[in-house]
mmCIF file of C-alpha atoms and ligand atoms in Angstrom:
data_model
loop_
_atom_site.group_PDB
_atom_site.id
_atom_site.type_symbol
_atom_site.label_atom_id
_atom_site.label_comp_id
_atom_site.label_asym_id
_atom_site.label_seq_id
_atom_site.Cartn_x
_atom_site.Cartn_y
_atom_site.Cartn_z
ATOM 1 C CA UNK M 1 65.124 -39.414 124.983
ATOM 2 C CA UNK M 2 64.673 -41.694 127.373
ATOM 3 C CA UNK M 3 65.413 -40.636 131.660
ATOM 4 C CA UNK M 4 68.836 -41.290 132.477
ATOM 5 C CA UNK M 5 68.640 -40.957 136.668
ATOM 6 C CA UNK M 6 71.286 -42.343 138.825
ATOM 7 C CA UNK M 7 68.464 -44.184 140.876
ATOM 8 C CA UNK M 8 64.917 -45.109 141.086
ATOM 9 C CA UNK M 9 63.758 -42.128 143.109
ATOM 10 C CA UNK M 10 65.480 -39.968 140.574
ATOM 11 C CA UNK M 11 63.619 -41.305 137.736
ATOM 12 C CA UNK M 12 60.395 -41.268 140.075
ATOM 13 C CA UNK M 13 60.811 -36.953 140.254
ATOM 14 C CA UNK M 14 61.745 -36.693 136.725
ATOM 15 C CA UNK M 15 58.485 -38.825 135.806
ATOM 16 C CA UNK M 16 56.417 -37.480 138.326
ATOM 17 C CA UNK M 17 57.554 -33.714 137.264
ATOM 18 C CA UNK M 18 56.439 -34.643 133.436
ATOM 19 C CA UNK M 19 53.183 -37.078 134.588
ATOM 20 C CA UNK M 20 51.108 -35.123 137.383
ATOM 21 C CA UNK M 21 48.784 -33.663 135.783
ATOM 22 C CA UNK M 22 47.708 -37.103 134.121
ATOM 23 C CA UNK M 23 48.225 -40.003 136.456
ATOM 24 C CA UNK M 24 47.956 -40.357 140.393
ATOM 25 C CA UNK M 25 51.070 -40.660 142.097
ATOM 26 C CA UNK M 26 51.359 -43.960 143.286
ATOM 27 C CA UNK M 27 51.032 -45.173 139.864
ATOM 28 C CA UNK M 28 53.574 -42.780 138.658
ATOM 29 C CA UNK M 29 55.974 -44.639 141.562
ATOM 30 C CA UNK M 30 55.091 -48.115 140.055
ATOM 31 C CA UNK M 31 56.067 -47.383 136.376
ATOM 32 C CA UNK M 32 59.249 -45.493 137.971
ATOM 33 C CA UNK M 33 60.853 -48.574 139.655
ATOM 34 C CA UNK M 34 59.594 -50.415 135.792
ATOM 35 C CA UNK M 35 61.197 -48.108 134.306
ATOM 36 C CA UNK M 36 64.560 -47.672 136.168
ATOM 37 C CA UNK M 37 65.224 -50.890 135.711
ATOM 38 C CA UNK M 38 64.215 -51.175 131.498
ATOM 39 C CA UNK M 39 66.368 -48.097 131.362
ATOM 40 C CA UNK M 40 69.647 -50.240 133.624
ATOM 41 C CA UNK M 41 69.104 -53.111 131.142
ATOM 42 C CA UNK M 42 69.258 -51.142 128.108
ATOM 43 C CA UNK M 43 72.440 -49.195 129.045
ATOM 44 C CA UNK M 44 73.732 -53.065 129.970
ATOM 45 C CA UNK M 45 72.638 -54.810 126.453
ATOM 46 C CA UNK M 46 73.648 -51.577 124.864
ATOM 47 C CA UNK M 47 70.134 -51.719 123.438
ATOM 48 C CA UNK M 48 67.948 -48.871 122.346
ATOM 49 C CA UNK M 49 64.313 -48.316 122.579
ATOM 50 C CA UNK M 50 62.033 -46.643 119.816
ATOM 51 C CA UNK M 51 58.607 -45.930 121.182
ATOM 52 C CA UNK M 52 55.931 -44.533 119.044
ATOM 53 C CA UNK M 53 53.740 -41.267 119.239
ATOM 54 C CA UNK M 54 51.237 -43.855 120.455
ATOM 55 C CA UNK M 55 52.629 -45.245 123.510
ATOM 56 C CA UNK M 56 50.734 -44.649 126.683
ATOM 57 C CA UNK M 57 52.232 -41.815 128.618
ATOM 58 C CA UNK M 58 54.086 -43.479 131.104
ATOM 59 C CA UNK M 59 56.252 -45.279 129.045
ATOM 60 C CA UNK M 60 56.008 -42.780 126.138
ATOM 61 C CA UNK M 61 57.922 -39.864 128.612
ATOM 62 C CA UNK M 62 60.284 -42.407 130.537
ATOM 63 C CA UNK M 63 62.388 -45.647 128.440
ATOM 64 C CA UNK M 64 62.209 -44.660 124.924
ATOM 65 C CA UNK M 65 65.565 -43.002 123.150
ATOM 66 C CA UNK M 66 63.643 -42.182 120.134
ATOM 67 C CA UNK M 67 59.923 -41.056 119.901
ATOM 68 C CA UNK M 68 58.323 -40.735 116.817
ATOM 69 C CA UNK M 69 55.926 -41.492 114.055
ATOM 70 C CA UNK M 70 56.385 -44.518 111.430
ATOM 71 C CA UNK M 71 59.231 -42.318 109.568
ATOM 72 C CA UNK M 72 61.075 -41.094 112.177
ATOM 73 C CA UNK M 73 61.266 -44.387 113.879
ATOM 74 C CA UNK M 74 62.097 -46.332 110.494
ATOM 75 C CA UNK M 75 64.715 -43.748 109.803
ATOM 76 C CA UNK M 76 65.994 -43.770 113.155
ATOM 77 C CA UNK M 77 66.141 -47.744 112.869
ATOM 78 C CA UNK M 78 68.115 -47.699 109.930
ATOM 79 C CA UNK M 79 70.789 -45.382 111.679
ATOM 80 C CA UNK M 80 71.270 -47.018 115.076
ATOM 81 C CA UNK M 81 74.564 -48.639 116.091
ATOM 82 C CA UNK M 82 72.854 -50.822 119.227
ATOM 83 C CA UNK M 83 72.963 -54.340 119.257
ATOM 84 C CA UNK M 84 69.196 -54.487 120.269
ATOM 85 C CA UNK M 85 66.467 -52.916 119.406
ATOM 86 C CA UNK M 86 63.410 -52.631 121.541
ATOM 87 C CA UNK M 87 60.314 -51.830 119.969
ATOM 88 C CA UNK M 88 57.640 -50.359 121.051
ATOM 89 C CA UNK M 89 55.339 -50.175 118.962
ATOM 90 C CA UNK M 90 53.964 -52.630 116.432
ATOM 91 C CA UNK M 91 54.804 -55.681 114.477
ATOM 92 C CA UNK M 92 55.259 -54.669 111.411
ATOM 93 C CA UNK M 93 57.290 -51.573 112.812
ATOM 94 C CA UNK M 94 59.547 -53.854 114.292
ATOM 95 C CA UNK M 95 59.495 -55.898 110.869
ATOM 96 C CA UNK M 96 61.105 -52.907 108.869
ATOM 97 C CA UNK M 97 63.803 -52.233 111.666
ATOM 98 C CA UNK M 98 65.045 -56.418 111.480
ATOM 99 C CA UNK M 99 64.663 -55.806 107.542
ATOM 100 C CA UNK M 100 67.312 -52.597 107.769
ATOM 101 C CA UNK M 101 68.986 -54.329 110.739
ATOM 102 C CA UNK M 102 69.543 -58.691 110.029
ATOM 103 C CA UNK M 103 72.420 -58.946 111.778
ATOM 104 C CA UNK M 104 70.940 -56.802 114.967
ATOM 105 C CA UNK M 105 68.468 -58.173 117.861
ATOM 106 C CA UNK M 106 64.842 -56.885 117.262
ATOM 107 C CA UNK M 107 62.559 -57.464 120.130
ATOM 108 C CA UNK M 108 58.892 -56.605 120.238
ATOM 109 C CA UNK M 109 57.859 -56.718 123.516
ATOM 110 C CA UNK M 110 54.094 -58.477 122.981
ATOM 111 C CA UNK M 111 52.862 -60.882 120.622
ATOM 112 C CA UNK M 112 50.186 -59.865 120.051
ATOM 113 C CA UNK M 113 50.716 -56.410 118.661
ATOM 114 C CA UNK M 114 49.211 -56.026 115.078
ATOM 115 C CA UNK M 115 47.330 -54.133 113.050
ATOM 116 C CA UNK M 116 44.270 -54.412 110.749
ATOM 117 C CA UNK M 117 45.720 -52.399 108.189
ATOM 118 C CA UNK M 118 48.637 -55.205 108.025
ATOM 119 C CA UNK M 119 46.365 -57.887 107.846
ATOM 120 C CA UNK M 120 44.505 -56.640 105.444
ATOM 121 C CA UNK M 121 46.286 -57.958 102.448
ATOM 122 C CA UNK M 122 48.563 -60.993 101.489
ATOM 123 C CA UNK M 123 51.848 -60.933 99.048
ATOM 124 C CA UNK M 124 49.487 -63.556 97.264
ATOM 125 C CA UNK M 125 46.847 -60.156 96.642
ATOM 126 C CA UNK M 126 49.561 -58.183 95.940
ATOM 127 C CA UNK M 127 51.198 -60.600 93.102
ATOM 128 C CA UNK M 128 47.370 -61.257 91.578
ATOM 129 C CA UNK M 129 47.144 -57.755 91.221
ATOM 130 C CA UNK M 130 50.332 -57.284 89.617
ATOM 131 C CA UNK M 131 49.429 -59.626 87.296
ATOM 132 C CA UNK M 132 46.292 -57.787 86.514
ATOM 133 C CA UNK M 133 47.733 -54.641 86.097
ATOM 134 C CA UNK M 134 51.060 -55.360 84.902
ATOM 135 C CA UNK M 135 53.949 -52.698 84.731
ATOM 136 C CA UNK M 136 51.864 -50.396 87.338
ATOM 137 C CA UNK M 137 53.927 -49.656 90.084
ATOM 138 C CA UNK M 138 53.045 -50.395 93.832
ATOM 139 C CA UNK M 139 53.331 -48.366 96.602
ATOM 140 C CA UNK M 140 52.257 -50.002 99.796
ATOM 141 C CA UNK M 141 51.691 -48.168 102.984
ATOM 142 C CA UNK M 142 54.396 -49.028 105.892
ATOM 143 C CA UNK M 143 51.529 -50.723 108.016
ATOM 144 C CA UNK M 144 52.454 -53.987 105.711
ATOM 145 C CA UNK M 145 54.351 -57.368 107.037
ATOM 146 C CA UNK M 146 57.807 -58.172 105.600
ATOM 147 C CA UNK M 147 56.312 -60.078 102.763
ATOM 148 C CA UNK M 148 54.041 -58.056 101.067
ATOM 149 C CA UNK M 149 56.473 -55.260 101.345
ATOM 150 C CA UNK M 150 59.118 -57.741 99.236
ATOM 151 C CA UNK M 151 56.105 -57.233 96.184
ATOM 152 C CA UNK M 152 56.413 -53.947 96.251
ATOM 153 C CA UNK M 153 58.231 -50.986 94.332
ATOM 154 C CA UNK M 154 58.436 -48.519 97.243
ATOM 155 C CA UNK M 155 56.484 -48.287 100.440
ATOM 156 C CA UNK M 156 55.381 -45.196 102.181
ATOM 157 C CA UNK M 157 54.258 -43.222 105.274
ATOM 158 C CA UNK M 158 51.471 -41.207 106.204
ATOM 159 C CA UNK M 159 54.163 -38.341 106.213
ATOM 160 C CA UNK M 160 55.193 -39.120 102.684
ATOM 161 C CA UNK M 161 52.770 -40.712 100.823
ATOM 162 C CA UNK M 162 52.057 -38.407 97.993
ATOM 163 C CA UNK M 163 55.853 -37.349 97.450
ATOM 164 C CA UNK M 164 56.444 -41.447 96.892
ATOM 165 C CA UNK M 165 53.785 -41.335 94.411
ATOM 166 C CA UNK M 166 55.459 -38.583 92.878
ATOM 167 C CA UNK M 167 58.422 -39.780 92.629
ATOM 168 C CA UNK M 168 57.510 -42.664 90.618
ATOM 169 C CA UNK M 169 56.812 -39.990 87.413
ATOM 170 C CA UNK M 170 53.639 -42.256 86.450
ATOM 171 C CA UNK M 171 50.319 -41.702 86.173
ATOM 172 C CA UNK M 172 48.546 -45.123 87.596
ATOM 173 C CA UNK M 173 49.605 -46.152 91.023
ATOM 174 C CA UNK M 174 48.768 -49.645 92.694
ATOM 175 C CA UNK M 175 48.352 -47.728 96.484
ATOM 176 C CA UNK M 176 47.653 -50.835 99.167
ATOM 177 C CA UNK M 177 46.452 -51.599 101.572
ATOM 178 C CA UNK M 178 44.536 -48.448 103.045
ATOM 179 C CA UNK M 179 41.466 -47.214 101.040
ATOM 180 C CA UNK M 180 41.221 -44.027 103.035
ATOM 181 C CA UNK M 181 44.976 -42.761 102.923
ATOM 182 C CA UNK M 182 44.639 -43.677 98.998
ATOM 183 C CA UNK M 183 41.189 -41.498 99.049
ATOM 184 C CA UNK M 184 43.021 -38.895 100.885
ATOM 185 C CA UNK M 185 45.979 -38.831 98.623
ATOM 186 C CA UNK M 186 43.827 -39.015 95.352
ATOM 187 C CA UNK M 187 42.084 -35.886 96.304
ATOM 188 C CA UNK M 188 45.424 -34.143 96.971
ATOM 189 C CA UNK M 189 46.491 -35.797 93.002
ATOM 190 C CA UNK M 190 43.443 -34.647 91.625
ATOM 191 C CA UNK M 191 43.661 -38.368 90.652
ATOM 192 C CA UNK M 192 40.322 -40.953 90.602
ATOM 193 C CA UNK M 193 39.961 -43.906 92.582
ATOM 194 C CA UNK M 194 39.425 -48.145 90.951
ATOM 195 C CA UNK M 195 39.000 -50.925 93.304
ATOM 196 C CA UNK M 196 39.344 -54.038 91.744
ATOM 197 C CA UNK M 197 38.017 -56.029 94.492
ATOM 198 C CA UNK M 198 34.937 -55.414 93.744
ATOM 199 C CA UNK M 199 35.032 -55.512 90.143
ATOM 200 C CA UNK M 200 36.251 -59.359 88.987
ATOM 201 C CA UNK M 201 35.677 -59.562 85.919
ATOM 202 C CA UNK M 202 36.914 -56.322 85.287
ATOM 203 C CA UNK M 203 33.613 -54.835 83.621
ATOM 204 C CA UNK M 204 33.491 -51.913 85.632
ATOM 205 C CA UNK M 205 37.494 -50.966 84.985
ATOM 206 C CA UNK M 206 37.676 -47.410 83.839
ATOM 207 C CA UNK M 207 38.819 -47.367 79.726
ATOM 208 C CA UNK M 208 41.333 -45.091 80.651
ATOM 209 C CA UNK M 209 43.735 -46.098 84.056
ATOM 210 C CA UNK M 210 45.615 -42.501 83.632
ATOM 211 C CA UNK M 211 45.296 -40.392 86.916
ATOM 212 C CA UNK M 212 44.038 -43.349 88.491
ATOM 213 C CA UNK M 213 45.043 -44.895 92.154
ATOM 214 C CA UNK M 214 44.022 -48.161 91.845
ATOM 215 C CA UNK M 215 43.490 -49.447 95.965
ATOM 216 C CA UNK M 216 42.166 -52.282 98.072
ATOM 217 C CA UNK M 217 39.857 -52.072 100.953
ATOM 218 C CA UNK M 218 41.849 -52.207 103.920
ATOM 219 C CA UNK M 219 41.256 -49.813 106.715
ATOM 220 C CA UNK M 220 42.284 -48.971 110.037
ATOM 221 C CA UNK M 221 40.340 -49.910 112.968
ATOM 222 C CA UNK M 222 40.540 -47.019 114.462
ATOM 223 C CA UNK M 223 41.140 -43.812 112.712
ATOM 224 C CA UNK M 224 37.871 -45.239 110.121
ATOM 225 C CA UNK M 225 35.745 -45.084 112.799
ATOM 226 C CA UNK M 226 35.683 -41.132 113.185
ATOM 227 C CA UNK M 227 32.776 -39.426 111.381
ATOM 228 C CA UNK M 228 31.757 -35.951 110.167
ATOM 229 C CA UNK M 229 29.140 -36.160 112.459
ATOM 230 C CA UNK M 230 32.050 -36.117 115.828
ATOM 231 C CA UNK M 231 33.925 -32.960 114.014
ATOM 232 C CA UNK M 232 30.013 -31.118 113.845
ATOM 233 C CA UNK M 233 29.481 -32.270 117.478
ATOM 234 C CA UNK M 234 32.879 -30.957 118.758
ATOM 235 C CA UNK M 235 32.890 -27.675 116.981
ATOM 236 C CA UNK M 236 29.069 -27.037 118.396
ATOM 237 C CA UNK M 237 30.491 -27.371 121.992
ATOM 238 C CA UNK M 238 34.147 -25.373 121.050
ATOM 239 C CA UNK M 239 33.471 -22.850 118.358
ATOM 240 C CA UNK M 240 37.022 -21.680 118.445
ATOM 241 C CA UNK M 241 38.335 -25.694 117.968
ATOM 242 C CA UNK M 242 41.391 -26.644 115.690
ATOM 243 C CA UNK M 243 40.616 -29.992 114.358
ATOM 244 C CA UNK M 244 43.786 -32.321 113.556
ATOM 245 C CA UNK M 245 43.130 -35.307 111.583
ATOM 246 C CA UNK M 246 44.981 -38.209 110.707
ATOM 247 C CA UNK M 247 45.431 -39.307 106.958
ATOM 248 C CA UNK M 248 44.021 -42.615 107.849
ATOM 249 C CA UNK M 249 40.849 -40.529 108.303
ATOM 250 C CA UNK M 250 38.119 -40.822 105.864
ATOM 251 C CA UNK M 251 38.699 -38.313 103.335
ATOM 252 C CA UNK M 252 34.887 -37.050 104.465
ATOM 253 C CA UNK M 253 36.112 -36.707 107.881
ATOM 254 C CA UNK M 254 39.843 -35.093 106.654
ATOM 255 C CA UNK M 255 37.429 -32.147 104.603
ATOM 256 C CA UNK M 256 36.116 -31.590 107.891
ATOM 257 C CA UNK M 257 39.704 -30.649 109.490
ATOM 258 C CA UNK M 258 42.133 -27.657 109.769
ATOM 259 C CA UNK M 259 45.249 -30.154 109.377
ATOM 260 C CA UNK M 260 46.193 -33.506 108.364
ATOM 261 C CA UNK M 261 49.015 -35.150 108.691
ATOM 262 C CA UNK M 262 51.480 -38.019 110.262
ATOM 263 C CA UNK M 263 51.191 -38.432 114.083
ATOM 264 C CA UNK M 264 54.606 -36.616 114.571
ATOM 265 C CA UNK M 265 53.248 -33.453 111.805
ATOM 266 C CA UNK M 266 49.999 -33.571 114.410
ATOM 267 C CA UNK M 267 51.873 -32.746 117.504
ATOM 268 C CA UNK M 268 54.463 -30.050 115.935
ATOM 269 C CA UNK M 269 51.640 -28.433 114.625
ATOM 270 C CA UNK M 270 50.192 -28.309 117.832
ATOM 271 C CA UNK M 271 53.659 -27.091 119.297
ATOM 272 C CA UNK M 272 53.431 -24.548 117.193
ATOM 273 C CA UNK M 273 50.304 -22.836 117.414
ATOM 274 C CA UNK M 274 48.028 -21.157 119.545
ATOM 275 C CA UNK M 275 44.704 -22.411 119.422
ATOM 276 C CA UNK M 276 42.025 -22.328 122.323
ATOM 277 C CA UNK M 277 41.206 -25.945 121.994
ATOM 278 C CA UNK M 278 42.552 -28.817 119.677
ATOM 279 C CA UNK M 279 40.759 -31.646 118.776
ATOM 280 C CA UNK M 280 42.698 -34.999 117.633
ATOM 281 C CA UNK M 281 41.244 -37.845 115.482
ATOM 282 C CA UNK M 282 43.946 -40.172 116.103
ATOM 283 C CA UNK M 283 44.535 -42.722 119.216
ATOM 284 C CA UNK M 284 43.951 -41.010 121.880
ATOM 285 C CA UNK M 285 47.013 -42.210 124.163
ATOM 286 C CA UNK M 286 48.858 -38.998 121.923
ATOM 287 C CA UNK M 287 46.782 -36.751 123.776
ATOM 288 C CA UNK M 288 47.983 -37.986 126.925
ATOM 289 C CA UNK M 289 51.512 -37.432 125.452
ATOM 290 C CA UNK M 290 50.741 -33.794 124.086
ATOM 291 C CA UNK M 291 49.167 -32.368 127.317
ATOM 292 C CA UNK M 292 51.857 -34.100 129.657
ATOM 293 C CA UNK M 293 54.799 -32.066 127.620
ATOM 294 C CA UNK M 294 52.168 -29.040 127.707
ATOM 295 C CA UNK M 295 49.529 -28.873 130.276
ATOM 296 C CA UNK M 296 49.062 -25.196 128.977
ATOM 297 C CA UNK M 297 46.703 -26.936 125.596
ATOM 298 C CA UNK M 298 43.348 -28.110 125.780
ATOM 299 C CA UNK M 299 43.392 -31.159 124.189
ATOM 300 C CA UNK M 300 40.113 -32.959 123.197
ATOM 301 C CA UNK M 301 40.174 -36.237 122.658
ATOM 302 C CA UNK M 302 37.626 -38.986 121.362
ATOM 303 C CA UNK M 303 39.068 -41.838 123.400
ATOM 304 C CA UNK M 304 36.154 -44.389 122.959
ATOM 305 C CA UNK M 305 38.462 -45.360 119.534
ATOM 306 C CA UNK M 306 41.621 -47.107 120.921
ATOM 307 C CA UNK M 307 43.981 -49.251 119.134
ATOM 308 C CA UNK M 308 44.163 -52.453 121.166
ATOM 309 C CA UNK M 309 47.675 -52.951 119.483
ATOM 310 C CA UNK M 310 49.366 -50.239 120.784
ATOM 311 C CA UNK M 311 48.089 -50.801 123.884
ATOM 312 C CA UNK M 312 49.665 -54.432 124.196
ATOM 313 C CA UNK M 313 52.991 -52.935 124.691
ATOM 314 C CA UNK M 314 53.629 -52.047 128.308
ATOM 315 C CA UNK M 315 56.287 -50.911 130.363
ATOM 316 C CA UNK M 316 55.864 -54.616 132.310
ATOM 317 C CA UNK M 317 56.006 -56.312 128.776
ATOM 318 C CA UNK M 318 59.089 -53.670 127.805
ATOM 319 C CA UNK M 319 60.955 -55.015 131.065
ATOM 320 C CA UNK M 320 60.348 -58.756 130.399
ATOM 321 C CA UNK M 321 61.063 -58.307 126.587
ATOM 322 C CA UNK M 322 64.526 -57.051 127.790
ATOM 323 C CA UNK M 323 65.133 -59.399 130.622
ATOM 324 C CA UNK M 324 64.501 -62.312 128.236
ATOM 325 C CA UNK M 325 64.911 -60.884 124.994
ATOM 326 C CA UNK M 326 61.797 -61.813 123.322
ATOM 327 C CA UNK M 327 60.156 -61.364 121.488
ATOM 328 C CA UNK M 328 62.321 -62.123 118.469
ATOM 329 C CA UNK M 329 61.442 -60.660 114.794
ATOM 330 C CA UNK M 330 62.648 -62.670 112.626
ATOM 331 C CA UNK M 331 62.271 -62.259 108.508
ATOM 332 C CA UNK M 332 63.422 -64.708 106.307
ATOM 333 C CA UNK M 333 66.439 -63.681 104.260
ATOM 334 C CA UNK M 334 64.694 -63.696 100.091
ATOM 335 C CA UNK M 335 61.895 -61.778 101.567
ATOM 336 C CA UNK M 336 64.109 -59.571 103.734
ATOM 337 C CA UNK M 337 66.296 -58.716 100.554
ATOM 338 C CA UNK M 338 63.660 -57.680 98.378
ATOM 339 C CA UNK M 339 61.531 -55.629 101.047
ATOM 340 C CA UNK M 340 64.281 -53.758 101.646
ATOM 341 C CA UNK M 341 64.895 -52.368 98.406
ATOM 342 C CA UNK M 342 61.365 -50.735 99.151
ATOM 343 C CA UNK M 343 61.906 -49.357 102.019
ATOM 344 C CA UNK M 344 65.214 -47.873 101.038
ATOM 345 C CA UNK M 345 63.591 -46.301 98.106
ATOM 346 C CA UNK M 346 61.218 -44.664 100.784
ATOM 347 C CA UNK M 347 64.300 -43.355 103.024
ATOM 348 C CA UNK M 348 66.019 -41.805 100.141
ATOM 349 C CA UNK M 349 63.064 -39.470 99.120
ATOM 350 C CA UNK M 350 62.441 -38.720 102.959
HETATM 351 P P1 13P N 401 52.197 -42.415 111.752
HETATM 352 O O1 13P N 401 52.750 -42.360 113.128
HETATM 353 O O2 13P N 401 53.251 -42.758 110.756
HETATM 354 O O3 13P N 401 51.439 -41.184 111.395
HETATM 355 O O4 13P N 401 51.170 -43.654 111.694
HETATM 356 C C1 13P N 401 50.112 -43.797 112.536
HETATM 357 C C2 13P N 401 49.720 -45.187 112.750
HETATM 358 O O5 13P N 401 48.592 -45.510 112.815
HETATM 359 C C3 13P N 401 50.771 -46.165 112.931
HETATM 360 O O6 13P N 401 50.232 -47.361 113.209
HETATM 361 FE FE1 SF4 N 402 47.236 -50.225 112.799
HETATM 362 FE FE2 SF4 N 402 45.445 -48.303 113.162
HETATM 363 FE FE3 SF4 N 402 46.572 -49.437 115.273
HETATM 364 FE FE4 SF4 N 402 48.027 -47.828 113.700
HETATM 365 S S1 SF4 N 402 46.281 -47.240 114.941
HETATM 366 S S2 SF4 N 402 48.637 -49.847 114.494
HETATM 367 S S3 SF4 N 402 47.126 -48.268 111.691
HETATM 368 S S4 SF4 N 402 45.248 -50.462 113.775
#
C-alpha cells in the first residue's frame, strides 16, 4: 500500500514497527527519510508505484501502492488512472505497463534491470520458428521484451500458464522462452516436450506434434540453479519442512516440493498455513518480505541464488527515478499494437 505518514519520523515508526526484526535501526532511519520523500513526490506527480514480491524489504514494506507478482502487477497496470508509473521491478515488467499505458509516463528506476529469461530469445527466433511450425500457436512467458511479445498469440504468467494453454483448444503449443516452466507445465498436460534448437534439420522431430509443447532453452538464472540435492539437504536438517517452489524450478526440483506456484500463490500459501518451517526456492529478498509481515514463520531461505536484476532497483534509484523521471520506457507504436493484443488475451482469461 505504500506508508502514507504526515512526516519523516512517522514513516520512520511505521517502518521500523514492520522492519525490526530484519534490519538494524539506523538503516531503517536512512531508507525512512528515502522513502518519505519518494512517497511526497508520488502524491505530487500523482504517480503510483508497483513493486514486486521481489523487492528488498525496505522498499518492498514502505513506497509501493501495489505489491505483487507478474499478474497482479500487469493487471494492476492496466487499471491505474496515474499519470506515472514507477516501476519497480524489471524491464520487461515495465515494458507491458507502457504497452497497456502509451499515453502514460513509465519509469524504471535502473538501467540496468533485466532478465536472462528476456534475453533469451529474439522476435527474429520467434518468427523462424513460426515459420517452421506454421499455424501452431505461441504462448510466450511475460519475462519477454515488447517485441517478441508483438510475435506472439497470447503471453502468460507463472500464475496462469497452463489455463493460457488451455484456452487455446489445441493440442501443439509453441511455449518460449523458459524450458523449465514449459517442463513444468507439460507434466501438468500430460503433454511431451520438442526442442528444435537442437534438432536443425529437423530429423529428430517427433512424426506426430499432438500433445506436444514445442520450447526453447531459455532459463532463469536463478530459480535453475536449485537442485534436488538442496530440497534432500533441507528436509535432513527440518523433517517437518514445507517446501515452496517456484515454476521456474526444474521440474526435478518442483517433484521434490509440497507447492508450486507464482511468487504471490507462494506467500498466500504460506499465509495460510501452519507449517513448522517453510522452505522457498525463489529469490530470497521474498523471505525477507514474508517474515517482516510475520515474524511468527520460520522461513528458510537459500540466499546464495540472487537475482542481480531485482536488486538494481533501490529506494535511492526509486527517489532519483522520480526526481528526474527516468528512466523512460519507451515501445515503438507497430510493436506496441500488436504486443498488446497478447497481453490482453492473457488479462481476459485471468
Ligand atoms: P512471478 O512473480 O510472476 O511468479 O514471477 C517471478 C519472476 O521471476 C519474475 O521475474
Ligand atoms: Fe528474470 Fe529470474 Fe530475475 Fe525473475 S528472478 S527477473 S525470471 S532472472
Amino acid at each position: 500500500m505504500g506508508i502514507i505518514a504526515p512526516t519523516e519520523e512517522a514513516t520512520y515508526r511505521q517502518m521500523h514497527h514492520i522492519l525490526e526484526h530484519l534490519i538494524p535501526d539506523f538503516e531503517i532511519r536512512e531508507k525512512a527519510r528515502l522513502a518519505y520523500r519518494i512517497n511526497r513526490l508520488k502524491k505530487e506527480k500523482n504517480a503510483v508505484i508497483l513493486g514486486h514480491n521481489y523487492m528488498e524489504a525496505a522498499l518492498y514494506h514502505s513506497v509501493p501502492d501495489f505489491t505483487g507478482d507478474s499478474l497482479g502487477l500487469c493487471q494492476m497496470a492496466a487499471e491505474t488512472d496515474a499519470d506515472v508509473i514507477v516501476f519497480c521491478g524489471v524491464r520487461f515488467m515495465a515494458e507491458s505497463a507502457k504497452i497497456l499505458n502509451p499515453e502514460k509516463t513509465v519509469l524504471l528506476p535502473a538501467t540496468q534491470a533485466g532478465c536472462s529469461l528476456a534475453s533469451s530469445i529474439t522476435a527474429q527466433q520467434v518468427r523462424d520458428l513460426k515459420k517452421r511450425f506454421p499455424g501452431v500457436p505461441v504462448v510466450t512467458y511475460i519475462n519477454t521484451y515488447a517485441d517478441v511479445k508483438a510475435e506472439t498469440d497470447i503471453c502468460c504468467t507463472s500464475s496462469n500458464a497452463q489455463r493460457v494453454i488451455e484456452s487455446l483448444g489445441t493440442d501443439t503449443v509453441i511455449f518460449l522462452p523458459d524450458q523449465y516452466l514449459a517442463g513444468n507445465v507439460a507434466e501438468q498436460l500430460g503433454w511431451k516436450m520438442y526442442f528444435p534448437q537442437d534438432d536443425a534439420d529437423g530429423s529428430k522431430q517427433p512424426a506426430d506434434l499432438k500433445k506436444t509443447v514445442i520450447a526453447w532453452h531459455g532459463a532463469c538464472e536463478v530459480h535453475e540453479l536449485f537442485t534436488p540435492a538442496d530440497v534432500t539437504s533441507v528436509r535432513q536438517q527440518f523433517p517437518d519442512v514445507t517446501v515452496l517452489a517456484h515454476p521456474e524450478c526444474k521440474p526435478d526440483v518442483v517433484h521434490e516440493a509440497d507447492f508450486t506456484g507464482s511468487t504471490t500463490a507462494m506467500i498466500k500459501y504460506v499465509e495460510e498455513h501452519q507449517a513448522e518451517e517453510y522452505l522457498l526456492l525463489t529469490e530470497c529478498a521474498m523471505g525477507d518480505n514474508i517474515i517482516s509481515e510475520h515474524p511468527d514463520k520460520n522461513i528458510l531461505r537459500l540466499c546464495s541464488h540472487r537475482c542481480p536484476h531485482m536488486a538494481e532497483i533501490t529506494l535511492e534509484d526509486t527517489l532519483d527515478s522520480l526526481e528526474n523521471m527516468r528512466y523512460e520506457i519507451t515501445v515503438p507504436e507497430d510493436i506496441r499494437v500488436k504486443a498488446l493484443t497478447s497481453i490482453e488475451r492473457m488479462l481476459e482469461i485471468g
